[in-house]
Amino acid sequence: MKYTIKNARMLDDAIVDIEIANGVIANIGKEISAGEIVDAQKSLVIPGLVDLHTHLREPGREDSETVATGSAAAAKGGFTAISAMANTFPVADTAGVVEQVFRLGQEAGLCDVFPIGAVTAGLEGKKLAELGAMANSKAQVRIFSDDGKCVSDPLLMRRALEYVKTFNGIIAQHAQEPALTVGSQMNEGLVSSKLGLTGWPAVAEEAIIARDILLAEHVGSRLHICHLTTAGGVDLVRFAKSRGINVTAEVTPHHLLLTDELVSNYDPVFKVNPPLRTEKDVMALRKGLADGTIDIVGTDHAPHPTEDKDCEWQSAAFGMVGLETALSVVVKAMIETELMSWETLVERMSIAPAKIAGYAKHGQIVAKGSPANLAIIDTSATWIVDRNTLASKSKNTPFAGMTMPAQVRHTFLNGDLVLKNGQIVSKMNGGSN
Amino acid sequence: MEKHLLSINDLSASEAIQILNTASELSKISDGPMKKLPTLRGRTVVNLFFEDSTRTRISFESAAKRLSADVINFSAKGSSVSKGESLKDTAQTLQAMGADAVVIRHGASGAAQRLADSGWISASVINAGDGTHEHPTQALLDAYTIRSKFPDLKDNFNGLKVAIVGDILHSRVARSNVLLLSKLGAKITLVAPPTLIPVGVTDWDVDVSYDLDSAILNADVVMMLRIQSERMAASFFPSEREYSRGYGLDLARLNSLKDSTIVMHPGPMNRGLEISAESADSHKSVVLAQVSNGVLVRMAVLYQLLGGAALTGEVGA
């Protein structure tokens, strides 16, 4: 299928036409009119966003999300690559499960779905999962994570960091010292003290980050810190990078915008792990993302069915959906505040994550010959988040009712138009293949 | 306080004083020959108790019955809740049965607020203790008890010195009392080992002391909190004996109090742990007055939430 994107705005503000053929950008220039025409109307064209932290729930919890519905949410959010976390039922700790998830992603065809493998068998933190088998499977897993749980045993963490070196793998750590967070419900601080909710102290995150950057240094391995949330954590990563330790770090959109004050009405839509922190933490995270201490934005898209949030706080599930709001939230937190440029946003949300994960066809600058994985964004649009119009099967967004900047208009996946004028192009209708 | 009583934050100082005044008026009736008022005839109050608390439930039940309300007691044990029914379904079932007010005791902080805010039911919600968050009627009955012992206090508690001693971290009684008594003007000192004080307390409107002996010297009110033995297992303190030595109100400490000082405890007491038998039974102790005042204050709350009109007039009728 051939396309021409007319009147696309590049990051340098040049208005161009972009010809797409055979899955790549065939030409960039003026007055091109090959194949199906998509008029960008001077919207910004950027490489498709890449998420290294997505919960797709399939297999096992198809009531909250499937690979197909999560892929649709991703395409609507401008993502062309997402990374399915391993905490499914069964756990993605074997070649069989990761190949299944990978295949489901290919079948859905709306976004490249790269499975993340579990670090430990059954996420139990007792012994390593078959990391090599997952790496050598058709899914070619490179990121391993017990996300949802911390690999808290220091010796097991050391072994995992060492073991994945054979295939240039990376361990993505959910930094949460379990002994310091038994029964924890929210950030420990003034708000938790008033609400009588068990605290999740910042030190429980920072203690694991400190330990793991030293382990990574000792064994010379790659470490990725998932969803950093604390000012102290940012300082630790900054320290590690200054020492030349091979560590990368991620922040979620919601931790860039929301604080623990929102918990005050006990609405579980704000219940998430790691928890919303304080204003001071939010400011440190923004600064860290702007200066590159934090390498990437990861959504931690975590769908939950209605009944898991329509209850008392303590019984509610942790997590928020985020694929469809991620870009807008980052624009709101980072660009509208003039902390970051669009160019840096593209680096943090596309180029850097693709590089960390080794997703070769993603995160390439928009240029002739690059894979046609693209998002076209109306940067001047505003929209109101409506949980009923989300493509995700679950509706647990904390941003419902908020007015957001910037809207994804079109998404191209490997040369095919998968999102057109904000609508998913169904493969069944022959829109793309 | 418009429709619900979920937290002391729902009350202004004057609204709180009004509840205490209503309770005072009601006490005059309780002392008379005809204890029952017809005010809430035909209204239904549901006691929805997800935690065992015979004392609080009986107190609310007596309060509702003395106002002639119909009372339904619903305890989670042996009910469909133990079969996995959600709070939402339980609440809606009670709503369908025509509850006008739901008195809820729940182990989860914020459960009362969820019940009130979620749109599941339209009844008034009264928080009878939610997790480690709040227990507003306990604070109101404590304030009522304090006022009855210090007749100079009328519309505020300015100048009153209150020491609250024990497991502040896990105590809903402490949270509600801190909010209410400081709202009324009292000066509060929290006394506990640092492990039992919330990290966020530095931003509360209180003083904090780790030394019980000095903290109670000038106190007008010493409020002892129940210590639960499972806290010891979780290393909040090394042993019951060590806790008792440091933070128990024993005879020597009782004797160090001013003559006018009163000793309070929300019950049930661990005699010999946070409070010695001598202290619990001394003339300074107002523990039994707290219990009887509980009924009056809960009557006043139900009255104001469900009865609406000011009390004057009807009581005399």
CSV table of C-alpha atoms in Angstrom, one decimal, chain B residues 11 67 71 188 209 215 274 293:
chain,number,residue,atom,x,y,z
B,11,LEU,CA,-18.0,20.1,60.8
B,67,LEU,CA,-35.4,8.7,68.8
B,71,VAL,CA,-33.0,-0.1,63.5
B,188,ILE,CA,-2.8,19.0,71.8
B,209,SER,CA,6.5,14.3,72.8
B,215,ALA,CA,3.9,15.7,78.7
B,274,GLU,CA,-1.6,1.3,78.6
B,293,ASN,CA,-22.4,10.3,76.7
